Every structure is written in C-alpha cells, then in structure tokens.
Amino acid sequence: MTTPRIDTQGAPVIEELTEELREWQRALRAQFPIITAHPELAYLDSAATAQKPQAVLDTVHTYLTTTNANAGRGTYTWANRTTSLVEQARDRIRRFLNDPDPTRSAVHFTSGTTEGLRTIARDWLPGLLADGDEIVVPVADHEANIAPWLEAQRQLARQGVHIRVRPMPYQQASGDYDHTALTELAGPRTRFVAASHIHHVYGGNMNIHRIRRAVGPHAVICLDAAQSIGHLPVSVADLDVDFVVFSGHKAMALPGTGAVWARQSRGPEFTPGGWSGSPNTVGIASLATALDWLDTAGSDRIGQWTVALAARLTDGLRRLDAYEILGCQSSLAADASAQRRQGIVTFRHHAIDSGDLGFVLFSHGFMVRSDQHCQGSAGERTGSVRVSLHVYNTADEIDRLLAVLATLG
Ligand SMILES: Cc1ncc(COP(=O)(O)O)c(C=O)c1O
C-alpha cells in the first residue's frame, strides 16, 4: 500500500509521524494500567469515557489516604487542604483553557457536561432572554446539548416570556454546521447559540470561529467541549465563546466530574443558584491531575496522534465496499487537503445491524459503541458503530480492526 503524501493542513499519516512522537506515544500508553493489562483488547470508546493514567489513580489514592475531608467547612488541616485543592483546581482549569482574564471568569464544578449545560439553561439563560428573543439549538448534536435549551424555552413560556428556538442549520452531506445558512438565520434577536466543538458522531471540528462570524459580536456562544478537551488545544483566548462546558471523565479524571467555565463578559453574571451541597472533592482532585497530565502530554500532539489513527481507519474502511462512513467523506481520508476530523470515525455495514456488529467486534476484543449515540432527533435515524480514539490507541489496533471488518465484507 502506498500512502499518499499530504500537505501541512492534511492529516498526519502514522508512518510519517516522527520517531519522537512514536516513542512519546509508547511511553504514554504504558501509563494506563487497564490498557497494558489487556493487550488482547482494544478500547475504542473514549468518546464515551476515557481511561485513566497512573498519575490520576495515584492522586485518588493519595488524596483519600492522606487528606480526605469536606471542602469549605472545617478548621483543621485536612479540611483546609481540601478547600484550597478545590480553589486550585478552578485555577488549573483556567490555565488549561488559556484563560486571558482569570480574575473575571467563573469556574463551576459539575458532574459532567450534561449537568453543566442544564445549569446554564436553568440558572442563567432566563436572565438573558426577553419576549421575542431567539436561541439557536444544535438539533443534530448530543441530546445533552438540546434538551436543556428546550426546557428553558418551556420554563420561560410558563412565565409569559416566549422565545423562539431556531434549529442550527447543518450541511446534509458532512454533518457540519451550515455557516452560510446560520448567517442568514441570525438576526438582532439572536441572543444565544449552543454549539459543539467536536461532533460526537461525525468527529468534525465544528469551526467555532465561523459561528462567531455568522452570529456577530453580541450573541452568547455556549460551547459543548465534551469531545475536545484533551483531544486538541482549547484556548478561550482564541475562541470567542462565553461558556465552555466539559466532562472530567472524558478527560481522564474520575466519573462524576466536569466543569463550566464562564467568561462573564456578555449577559448577566453566571452565578449558579441554589445550594449545591458538598463538592466531589476526590473527583476534583483527579481532574486537576488529569489536566496536568494532558498538558504535559500535549493536547496538540494527542490530536496529531488520534487524527492520524482516524485517517488510517477511514482509508481502510473506504476500501471495504460493505461499509458506509458517516460524515464528510472528503475531509476524512489521510490525503485530504484540509483535515478537520478528530479521532472519531462512525460507520455502518450495509447488511449487518450495528448492534450485531458491536457484538461481533467485541468477540474479537474491540470495544466500540454501537447504537444511535444519544444524537438529537434531527440526527441519524439508524444505528451505527463509533470508534473513538485516544492517545493510548495504536496503529496496530486499527489494522487488527480493519482485518476483522474485512472478513465481514
Ligand atoms: C458532545 C457531547 N456532549 C455531551 C455529552 C454528555 O456528557 P456527560 O454524559 O459526561 O454529561 C457527551 C457524552 O457523550 C457528548 O459526547
């Protein structure tokens, strides 16, 4: 097989990645005990949740065996240490996001992206909107980024405030947002736009700069970063968004962790209401360590690695007639001139049901997701198999997967 050369905007080809990057990946993979303990298995479901490196496991153990206490209550050392750990974790998130104005922004801990988006919809959005205002909702994205906004609309209607929900326009073939149609749709009453950074089914980078250009300088943009944190650099100094919401567990921290970052420059101040009770202290400790780990590893290099693996899988699948790859075809392959796909590849077999295909793949040791991926009602109507990659995955795993898929063709 000859691998076509690519220009600098194209996807890296795994053979062409430097020896340094391959050594770097080997050293990182070795830090995931659950991965190294099972060389016969391939974990290909990181978009659902990521595996945890030893450093995160160590933090959990050390915290629980040396410091465990509640935060913000107590006068003794463990409680004080825990309180400052939570505060330091807020700053860690700001640094991770390259926050240009950390004294102004807010960081609120949640159990994940879903709770983060719901908190914004419930506690903040009603204060932004007046009768006749419009919000844009990404109806073919993850349900977690749809349902909260529709609930906010109903909540406001009960108070006599009627807002209009405008479905985000999409390009049919690629699953990308249609920025031209969005420009036409957006007007002076468009106050709020919910968007995803990386699409959880198609893997596309949804081009947030173009959304800002389409909707103008005044609309609030709320970014669902569930699939981008830890997969590519997310810099709020570059992205003109107002909220970044993500799940810690997809970024290598414990389940039950996540955060909302709020810029606090458009609309009312973000101050989540109500008594939220004791924080998930050990989860927050794990999140701070996970972000340290990701920064040391380098989100840009993780992105290069996983994009290269995804391109390899796509190229292989395109040679197998029995499979249909979802999303834009031209920007998926390794020789594409512009590569905006991250490490997510979703496909269907023309004759085998996706659920059945998932079982067959697991019988060969491949852990993939096979269903409708919690996509909103404007998304795919039938199931598919999603392979989602992280830094611990290898080219060998992709080649083994392709070999099995080929036998089913
Ligand atoms: C794009 C996107 N948004 C939101 C979520 C929900 O994340 P969580 O279940 O951690 O709240 C997911 C989970 O898969 C996702 O992929």
Tab-separated table of C-alpha atoms and ligand atoms in Angstrom:
chain	number	residue	atom	x	y	z
A	1	MET	CA	0.000	0.000	0.000
A	2	THR	CA	1.366	3.406	-0.874
A	3	THR	CA	0.341	6.162	1.448
A	4	PRO	CA	-0.298	9.439	-0.341
A	5	ARG	CA	1.734	12.388	0.827
A	6	ILE	CA	-0.151	15.215	2.437
A	7	ASP	CA	0.286	18.914	2.768
A	8	THR	CA	0.693	20.536	6.161
A	9	GLN	CA	-3.029	21.008	6.618
A	10	GLY	CA	-3.749	17.371	5.937
A	11	ALA	CA	-3.974	14.591	8.454
A	12	PRO	CA	-0.677	13.219	9.638
A	13	VAL	CA	-0.008	9.702	8.387
A	14	ILE	CA	1.093	7.418	11.159
A	15	GLU	CA	4.208	6.175	9.313
A	16	GLU	CA	5.252	9.759	8.754
A	17	LEU	CA	4.891	10.870	12.338
A	18	THR	CA	8.332	11.288	13.770
A	19	GLU	CA	10.085	8.570	15.702
A	20	GLU	CA	9.976	11.017	18.627
A	21	LEU	CA	6.170	11.068	18.528
A	22	ARG	CA	6.001	7.294	18.334
A	23	GLU	CA	8.301	6.957	21.350
A	24	TRP	CA	6.243	9.587	23.146
A	25	GLN	CA	3.047	7.610	22.475
A	26	ARG	CA	4.578	4.322	23.646
A	27	ALA	CA	5.643	5.954	26.910
A	28	LEU	CA	2.188	7.430	27.470
A	29	ARG	CA	0.327	4.206	26.681
A	30	ALA	CA	2.458	2.445	29.287
A	31	GLN	CA	0.936	4.744	31.915
A	32	PHE	CA	-2.569	3.257	31.566
A	33	PRO	CA	-2.761	0.117	33.737
A	34	ILE	CA	-6.133	-1.007	32.387
A	35	ILE	CA	-4.784	-0.824	28.835
A	36	THR	CA	-1.469	-2.561	29.422
A	37	ALA	CA	-3.138	-5.305	31.477
A	38	HIS	CA	-5.239	-6.333	28.445
A	39	PRO	CA	-3.147	-6.363	25.294
A	40	GLU	CA	-5.714	-8.690	23.679
A	41	LEU	CA	-8.399	-5.990	23.955
A	42	ALA	CA	-8.652	-2.637	22.180
A	43	TYR	CA	-10.565	0.115	23.958
A	44	LEU	CA	-12.112	2.181	21.151
A	45	ASP	CA	-14.802	4.036	23.096
A	46	SER	CA	-13.015	7.060	24.539
A	47	ALA	CA	-15.757	9.431	23.405
A	48	ALA	CA	-17.948	7.686	25.989
A	49	THR	CA	-15.317	7.861	28.706
A	50	ALA	CA	-11.530	7.911	28.753
A	51	GLN	CA	-9.217	5.550	30.595
A	52	LYS	CA	-7.175	6.931	33.496
A	53	PRO	CA	-3.389	7.238	33.651
A	54	GLN	CA	-1.467	6.066	36.712
A	55	ALA	CA	-0.954	9.675	37.864
A	56	VAL	CA	-4.713	10.126	38.233
A	57	LEU	CA	-5.070	6.816	40.073
A	58	ASP	CA	-2.211	7.853	42.384
A	59	THR	CA	-3.881	11.179	43.136
A	60	VAL	CA	-7.111	9.430	44.066
A	61	HIS	CA	-5.298	7.021	46.371
A	62	THR	CA	-3.098	9.691	47.945
A	63	TYR	CA	-5.951	12.113	48.490
A	64	LEU	CA	-8.209	9.515	50.097
A	65	THR	CA	-5.445	8.117	52.303
A	66	THR	CA	-3.897	11.410	53.426
A	67	THR	CA	-6.270	14.341	53.087
A	68	ASN	CA	-9.896	13.306	52.661
A	69	ALA	CA	-12.286	15.870	54.201
A	70	ASN	CA	-15.074	18.148	53.082
A	71	ALA	CA	-14.296	21.475	51.417
A	72	GLY	CA	-15.292	24.911	52.672
A	73	ARG	CA	-16.270	23.663	56.135
A	74	GLY	CA	-13.865	22.899	58.954
A	75	THR	CA	-10.908	24.398	60.753
A	76	TYR	CA	-8.453	21.532	60.656
A	77	THR	CA	-5.653	20.741	58.232
A	78	TRP	CA	-7.344	18.152	56.023
A	79	ALA	CA	-10.402	20.370	55.552
A	80	ASN	CA	-8.273	23.418	54.798
A	81	ARG	CA	-6.126	21.481	52.350
A	82	THR	CA	-9.233	20.200	50.615
A	83	THR	CA	-10.686	23.710	50.382
A	84	SER	CA	-7.535	25.018	48.742
A	85	LEU	CA	-7.360	21.964	46.480
A	86	VAL	CA	-10.800	22.881	45.110
A	87	GLU	CA	-9.790	26.515	44.603
A	88	GLN	CA	-6.534	25.492	42.934
A	89	ALA	CA	-8.470	23.175	40.632
A	90	ARG	CA	-10.523	26.165	39.443
A	91	ASP	CA	-7.290	27.939	38.560
A	92	ARG	CA	-5.984	24.770	36.923
A	93	ILE	CA	-8.997	24.757	34.619
A	94	ARG	CA	-8.461	28.423	33.772
A	95	ARG	CA	-4.833	27.738	32.877
A	96	PHE	CA	-5.765	24.656	30.887
A	97	LEU	CA	-8.184	26.767	28.863
A	98	ASN	CA	-5.625	29.551	28.408
A	99	ASP	CA	-7.987	31.990	30.100
A	100	PRO	CA	-6.883	35.552	29.255
A	101	ASP	CA	-8.747	37.109	32.184
A	102	PRO	CA	-8.753	34.661	35.101
A	103	THR	CA	-9.806	37.289	37.652
A	104	ARG	CA	-13.057	37.835	35.800
A	105	SER	CA	-14.104	34.352	34.702
A	106	ALA	CA	-16.028	31.820	36.791
A	107	VAL	CA	-15.468	28.078	37.114
A	108	HIS	CA	-18.284	25.937	38.436
A	109	PHE	CA	-17.840	22.218	39.117
A	110	THR	CA	-20.493	19.820	37.876
A	111	SER	CA	-20.925	16.085	37.468
A	112	GLY	CA	-20.302	16.384	33.723
A	113	THR	CA	-21.290	18.169	30.545
A	114	THR	CA	-24.973	17.329	30.901
A	115	GLU	CA	-25.258	18.926	34.313
A	116	GLY	CA	-23.153	21.888	33.183
A	117	LEU	CA	-25.401	22.655	30.224
A	118	ARG	CA	-28.527	22.177	32.340
A	119	THR	CA	-27.185	24.564	34.961
A	120	ILE	CA	-26.619	27.285	32.378
A	121	ALA	CA	-30.074	26.690	30.884
A	122	ARG	CA	-31.834	26.697	34.234
A	123	ASP	CA	-29.941	29.294	36.246
A	124	TRP	CA	-28.509	31.715	33.717
A	125	LEU	CA	-30.275	31.705	30.365
A	126	PRO	CA	-33.666	33.002	31.616
A	127	GLY	CA	-31.892	36.166	32.835
A	128	LEU	CA	-30.540	36.814	29.342
A	129	LEU	CA	-33.734	36.467	27.364
A	130	ALA	CA	-36.745	38.703	26.792
A	131	ASP	CA	-40.003	38.064	24.987
A	132	GLY	CA	-39.326	37.619	21.255
A	133	ASP	CA	-35.651	36.706	21.613
A	134	GLU	CA	-34.206	33.762	19.699
A	135	ILE	CA	-31.791	30.995	20.562
A	136	VAL	CA	-30.028	28.580	18.194
A	137	VAL	CA	-30.048	24.915	19.221
A	138	PRO	CA	-27.858	22.221	17.549
A	139	VAL	CA	-30.612	19.690	16.902
A	140	ALA	CA	-28.336	17.018	15.409
A	141	ASP	CA	-25.779	17.144	18.216
A	142	HIS	CA	-25.764	15.314	21.546
A	143	GLU	CA	-29.124	15.279	23.324
A	144	ALA	CA	-27.412	16.870	26.351
A	145	ASN	CA	-26.915	19.982	24.228
A	146	ILE	CA	-30.538	20.109	23.064
A	147	ALA	CA	-32.911	19.126	25.871
A	148	PRO	CA	-31.787	21.811	28.389
A	149	TRP	CA	-32.470	24.652	25.944
A	150	LEU	CA	-35.922	23.337	25.048
A	151	GLU	CA	-36.686	23.018	28.746
A	152	ALA	CA	-35.571	26.642	29.253
A	153	GLN	CA	-37.977	27.676	26.498
A	154	ARG	CA	-40.847	25.899	28.295
A	155	GLN	CA	-39.803	27.341	31.652
A	156	LEU	CA	-39.813	30.870	30.222
A	157	ALA	CA	-43.158	30.314	28.497
A	158	ARG	CA	-44.686	29.429	31.855
A	159	GLN	CA	-43.588	32.893	32.991
A	160	GLY	CA	-45.122	34.537	29.921
A	161	VAL	CA	-41.787	35.035	28.107
A	162	HIS	CA	-41.940	33.489	24.643
A	163	ILE	CA	-38.660	32.825	22.924
A	164	ARG	CA	-38.112	31.247	19.548
A	165	VAL	CA	-35.869	28.207	19.123
A	166	ARG	CA	-34.079	28.244	15.757
A	167	PRO	CA	-32.674	24.839	14.786
A	168	MET	CA	-28.990	25.057	13.907
A	169	PRO	CA	-28.636	24.548	10.124
A	170	TYR	CA	-26.425	21.637	9.008
A	171	GLN	CA	-24.815	20.654	5.736
A	172	GLN	CA	-26.555	17.447	4.719
A	173	ALA	CA	-23.557	15.526	3.423
A	174	SER	CA	-20.984	16.342	6.051
A	175	GLY	CA	-22.867	16.920	9.287
A	176	ASP	CA	-21.016	20.232	9.690
A	177	TYR	CA	-22.907	23.343	10.666
A	178	ASP	CA	-24.008	25.342	7.629
A	179	HIS	CA	-22.372	28.665	8.407
A	180	THR	CA	-23.871	30.409	5.392
A	181	ALA	CA	-27.386	29.442	6.423
A	182	LEU	CA	-26.566	30.395	10.009
A	183	THR	CA	-25.506	33.871	8.857
A	184	GLU	CA	-28.857	34.277	7.106
A	185	LEU	CA	-30.788	32.948	10.075
A	186	ALA	CA	-29.069	35.079	12.732
A	187	GLY	CA	-30.551	38.479	13.451
A	188	PRO	CA	-30.596	41.128	16.170
A	189	ARG	CA	-32.863	38.951	18.349
A	190	THR	CA	-30.435	36.006	18.229
A	191	ARG	CA	-29.099	36.191	21.761
A	192	PHE	CA	-27.720	32.713	22.388
A	193	VAL	CA	-26.132	29.922	20.341
A	194	ALA	CA	-25.410	26.429	21.650
A	195	ALA	CA	-22.737	24.574	19.684
A	196	SER	CA	-20.406	21.601	19.933
A	197	HIS	CA	-16.679	21.875	19.460
A	198	ILE	CA	-16.208	18.346	18.076
A	199	HIS	CA	-19.222	16.418	16.854
A	200	HIS	CA	-19.589	13.233	18.895
A	201	VAL	CA	-20.781	11.141	15.920
A	202	TYR	CA	-19.069	12.657	12.869
A	203	GLY	CA	-15.882	13.752	14.636
A	204	GLY	CA	-15.803	17.076	12.805
A	205	ASN	CA	-14.345	20.215	14.311
A	206	MET	CA	-17.408	22.452	14.092
A	207	ASN	CA	-15.398	25.612	13.383
A	208	ILE	CA	-16.341	27.936	16.192
A	209	HIS	CA	-14.637	30.938	14.569
A	210	ARG	CA	-17.099	30.705	11.711
A	211	ILE	CA	-20.024	30.522	14.124
A	212	ARG	CA	-18.863	33.740	15.770
A	213	ARG	CA	-18.581	35.403	12.361
A	214	ALA	CA	-22.040	34.154	11.394
A	215	VAL	CA	-23.861	35.349	14.524
A	216	GLY	CA	-21.986	38.594	15.129
A	217	PRO	CA	-20.261	40.001	18.202
A	218	HIS	CA	-23.214	40.233	20.600
A	219	ALA	CA	-24.661	36.725	20.753
A	220	VAL	CA	-23.590	34.451	23.587
A	221	ILE	CA	-21.940	31.212	22.412
A	222	CYS	CA	-22.034	28.206	24.716
A	223	LEU	CA	-19.525	25.553	23.700
A	224	ASP	CA	-20.034	21.876	24.471
A	225	ALA	CA	-16.394	20.809	24.699
A	226	ALA	CA	-17.110	17.238	25.836
A	227	GLN	CA	-15.225	15.786	22.854
A	228	SER	CA	-12.470	18.368	22.524
A	229	ILE	CA	-10.931	18.754	25.985
A	230	GLY	CA	-7.818	16.596	25.965
A	231	HIS	CA	-8.066	15.973	22.210
A	232	LEU	CA	-6.914	19.312	20.882
A	233	PRO	CA	-5.853	22.586	22.499
A	234	VAL	CA	-8.922	24.532	23.639
A	235	SER	CA	-7.906	28.149	24.148
A	236	VAL	CA	-10.546	30.641	25.216
A	237	ALA	CA	-8.037	33.363	24.364
A	238	ASP	CA	-8.555	32.333	20.703
A	239	LEU	CA	-12.152	31.141	20.712
A	240	ASP	CA	-14.606	33.951	21.269
A	241	VAL	CA	-17.065	31.853	23.258
A	242	ASP	CA	-18.789	32.681	26.539
A	243	PHE	CA	-19.121	29.249	28.108
A	244	VAL	CA	-17.001	26.120	27.852
A	245	VAL	CA	-18.611	23.022	29.325
A	246	PHE	CA	-16.909	19.646	29.610
A	247	SER	CA	-16.847	16.272	31.370
A	248	GLY	CA	-13.850	15.395	33.505
A	249	HIS	CA	-14.320	11.663	32.956
A	250	LYS	CA	-13.825	12.068	29.196
A	251	ALA	CA	-10.625	13.978	30.016
A	252	MET	CA	-9.128	11.134	32.091
A	253	ALA	CA	-10.481	12.215	35.502
A	254	LEU	CA	-12.947	10.240	37.640
A	255	PRO	CA	-16.606	9.858	36.653
A	256	GLY	CA	-18.912	12.444	38.219
A	257	THR	CA	-16.616	15.363	37.406
A	258	GLY	CA	-16.929	18.225	34.990
A	259	ALA	CA	-16.972	21.989	34.834
A	260	VAL	CA	-18.494	25.114	33.386
A	261	TRP	CA	-16.090	27.914	32.547
A	262	ALA	CA	-17.846	31.284	32.074
A	263	ARG	CA	-16.149	34.337	30.587
A	264	GLN	CA	-18.568	36.752	32.279
A	265	SER	CA	-18.485	39.415	29.597
A	266	ARG	CA	-21.813	39.045	27.767
A	267	GLY	CA	-25.149	38.910	29.551
A	268	PRO	CA	-25.789	38.587	33.269
A	269	GLU	CA	-23.195	37.211	35.648
A	270	PHE	CA	-23.088	33.421	35.861
A	271	THR	CA	-23.799	32.537	39.480
A	272	PRO	CA	-25.351	29.073	39.664
A	273	GLY	CA	-28.290	29.287	42.031
A	274	GLY	CA	-29.251	27.066	44.887
A	275	TRP	CA	-27.332	25.100	47.427
A	276	SER	CA	-25.226	22.562	45.607
A	277	GLY	CA	-24.016	20.685	48.680
A	278	SER	CA	-20.669	19.035	49.247
A	279	PRO	CA	-18.352	19.084	46.241
A	280	ASN	CA	-16.935	15.922	44.677
A	281	THR	CA	-13.564	16.565	46.285
A	282	VAL	CA	-11.739	13.439	45.153
A	283	GLY	CA	-13.140	13.854	41.659
A	284	ILE	CA	-11.968	17.461	41.546
A	285	ALA	CA	-8.511	16.361	42.747
A	286	SER	CA	-8.437	13.779	39.965
A	287	LEU	CA	-9.481	16.408	37.425
A	288	ALA	CA	-6.628	18.735	38.378
A	289	THR	CA	-4.144	15.883	37.955
A	290	ALA	CA	-5.726	14.798	34.664
A	291	LEU	CA	-5.316	18.331	33.290
A	292	ASP	CA	-1.676	18.386	34.469
A	293	TRP	CA	-1.167	15.073	32.704
A	294	LEU	CA	-2.810	16.258	29.495
A	295	ASP	CA	-0.828	19.493	29.467
A	296	THR	CA	2.419	17.578	29.945
A	297	ALA	CA	1.490	15.102	27.219
A	298	GLY	CA	0.365	17.981	24.987
A	299	SER	CA	-3.177	18.198	23.615
A	300	ASP	CA	-1.749	19.209	20.222
A	301	ARG	CA	0.329	16.027	19.983
A	302	ILE	CA	-2.576	13.903	21.235
A	303	GLY	CA	-4.631	15.464	18.441
A	304	GLN	CA	-1.975	14.660	15.833
A	305	TRP	CA	-1.850	11.070	17.004
A	306	THR	CA	-5.582	10.406	17.123
A	307	VAL	CA	-6.268	12.231	13.848
A	308	ALA	CA	-3.626	10.071	12.186
A	309	LEU	CA	-5.232	6.888	13.554
A	310	ALA	CA	-8.698	8.047	12.481
A	311	ALA	CA	-7.433	8.793	8.972
A	312	ARG	CA	-5.844	5.327	8.805
A	313	LEU	CA	-9.123	3.719	9.812
A	314	THR	CA	-11.051	5.825	7.312
A	315	ASP	CA	-8.705	4.979	4.463
A	316	GLY	CA	-9.028	1.301	5.296
A	317	LEU	CA	-12.819	1.441	5.536
A	318	ARG	CA	-13.078	3.219	2.206
A	319	ARG	CA	-11.522	0.194	0.564
A	320	LEU	CA	-14.215	-2.065	2.004
A	321	ASP	CA	-17.390	-1.861	-0.090
A	322	ALA	CA	-19.643	-3.166	2.651
A	323	TYR	CA	-19.218	-0.078	4.835
A	324	GLU	CA	-20.606	3.433	4.775
A	325	ILE	CA	-18.708	6.099	6.726
A	326	LEU	CA	-20.841	8.838	8.251
A	327	GLY	CA	-19.948	12.499	7.863
A	328	CYS	CA	-17.987	14.402	5.255
A	329	GLN	CA	-16.081	11.968	3.045
A	330	SER	CA	-13.540	14.349	1.594
A	331	SER	CA	-12.080	15.552	4.864
A	332	LEU	CA	-11.861	12.114	6.407
A	333	ALA	CA	-9.048	10.490	4.490
A	334	ALA	CA	-5.342	10.749	5.136
A	335	ASP	CA	-4.804	12.564	1.850
A	336	ALA	CA	-7.487	15.203	2.425
A	337	SER	CA	-6.184	18.707	1.829
A	338	ALA	CA	-7.907	20.075	4.914
A	339	GLN	CA	-8.298	17.792	7.877
A	340	ARG	CA	-10.877	18.777	10.422
A	341	ARG	CA	-11.765	15.305	11.646
A	342	GLN	CA	-10.620	14.379	15.101
A	343	GLY	CA	-10.295	10.861	16.436
A	344	ILE	CA	-13.886	9.741	15.893
A	345	VAL	CA	-14.959	7.532	12.973
A	346	THR	CA	-18.537	6.276	12.717
A	347	PHE	CA	-19.724	3.749	10.154
A	348	ARG	CA	-22.350	1.195	9.180
A	349	HIS	CA	-22.260	-2.151	7.473
A	350	HIS	CA	-24.713	-2.332	4.569
A	351	ALA	CA	-26.141	-5.655	5.689
A	352	ILE	CA	-25.245	-6.219	9.344
A	353	ASP	CA	-27.173	-4.423	12.065
A	354	SER	CA	-24.912	-2.105	14.087
A	355	GLY	CA	-25.806	-3.738	17.387
A	356	ASP	CA	-24.869	-7.135	15.989
A	357	LEU	CA	-21.675	-5.697	14.558
A	358	GLY	CA	-20.776	-4.349	18.004
A	359	PHE	CA	-21.154	-7.846	19.494
A	360	VAL	CA	-19.100	-9.421	16.716
A	361	LEU	CA	-16.354	-6.851	17.215
A	362	PHE	CA	-16.277	-7.448	20.944
A	363	SER	CA	-15.921	-11.168	20.349
A	364	HIS	CA	-12.645	-10.160	18.659
A	365	GLY	CA	-11.648	-7.879	21.552
A	366	PHE	CA	-12.753	-4.494	20.164
A	367	MET	CA	-14.771	-2.260	22.472
A	368	VAL	CA	-16.772	0.151	20.330
A	369	ARG	CA	-20.044	1.975	20.738
A	370	SER	CA	-22.891	0.710	18.588
A	371	ASP	CA	-26.236	2.494	18.839
A	372	GLN	CA	-27.539	5.968	17.989
A	373	HIS	CA	-25.029	7.734	20.252
A	374	CYS	CA	-27.596	9.960	22.067
A	375	GLN	CA	-27.845	12.079	18.918
A	376	GLY	CA	-30.738	14.570	18.771
A	377	SER	CA	-33.903	13.920	16.798
A	378	ALA	CA	-32.553	15.668	13.680
A	379	GLY	CA	-29.611	13.262	13.605
A	380	GLU	CA	-29.164	9.765	12.185
A	381	ARG	CA	-32.278	7.609	12.248
A	382	THR	CA	-30.488	4.257	12.329
A	383	GLY	CA	-27.696	2.976	14.495
A	384	SER	CA	-24.019	2.900	13.652
A	385	VAL	CA	-20.695	1.800	15.066
A	386	ARG	CA	-18.481	4.502	16.519
A	387	VAL	CA	-14.743	4.100	17.000
A	388	SER	CA	-13.345	6.860	19.187
A	389	LEU	CA	-9.661	7.107	19.896
A	390	HIS	CA	-7.282	8.445	22.468
A	391	VAL	CA	-3.579	8.613	22.966
A	392	TYR	CA	-3.319	5.023	24.244
A	393	ASN	CA	-4.598	3.585	20.949
A	394	THR	CA	-2.205	2.243	18.341
A	395	ALA	CA	-1.947	1.727	14.603
A	396	ASP	CA	-1.797	-1.998	15.279
A	397	GLU	CA	-5.248	-1.862	16.897
A	398	ILE	CA	-6.625	-0.073	13.831
A	399	ASP	CA	-5.055	-2.621	11.478
A	400	ARG	CA	-6.439	-5.529	13.511
A	401	LEU	CA	-9.885	-3.919	13.498
A	402	LEU	CA	-9.755	-3.400	9.734
A	403	ALA	CA	-8.721	-7.018	9.239
A	404	VAL	CA	-11.787	-8.217	11.171
A	405	LEU	CA	-14.097	-5.773	9.376
A	406	ALA	CA	-12.747	-7.046	6.052
A	407	THR	CA	-13.785	-10.608	6.897
A	408	LEU	CA	-17.379	-9.392	7.315
A	409	GLY	CA	-17.444	-7.651	3.948
B	1	LIG	C1	-20.804	16.119	22.675
B	1	LIG	C2	-21.295	15.601	23.986
B	1	LIG	N1	-21.970	16.412	24.794
B	1	LIG	C3	-22.408	15.994	25.999
B	1	LIG	C4	-22.186	14.718	26.455
B	1	LIG	C5	-22.682	14.300	27.803
B	1	LIG	O1	-21.606	14.093	28.663
B	1	LIG	P1	-21.833	13.540	30.143
B	1	LIG	O2	-22.579	12.244	29.987
B	1	LIG	O3	-20.466	13.358	30.687
B	1	LIG	O4	-22.625	14.547	30.895
B	1	LIG	C6	-21.484	13.824	25.631
B	1	LIG	C7	-21.248	12.433	26.067
B	1	LIG	O5	-21.001	11.561	25.298
B	1	LIG	C8	-21.023	14.288	24.374
B	1	LIG	O6	-20.346	13.473	23.545
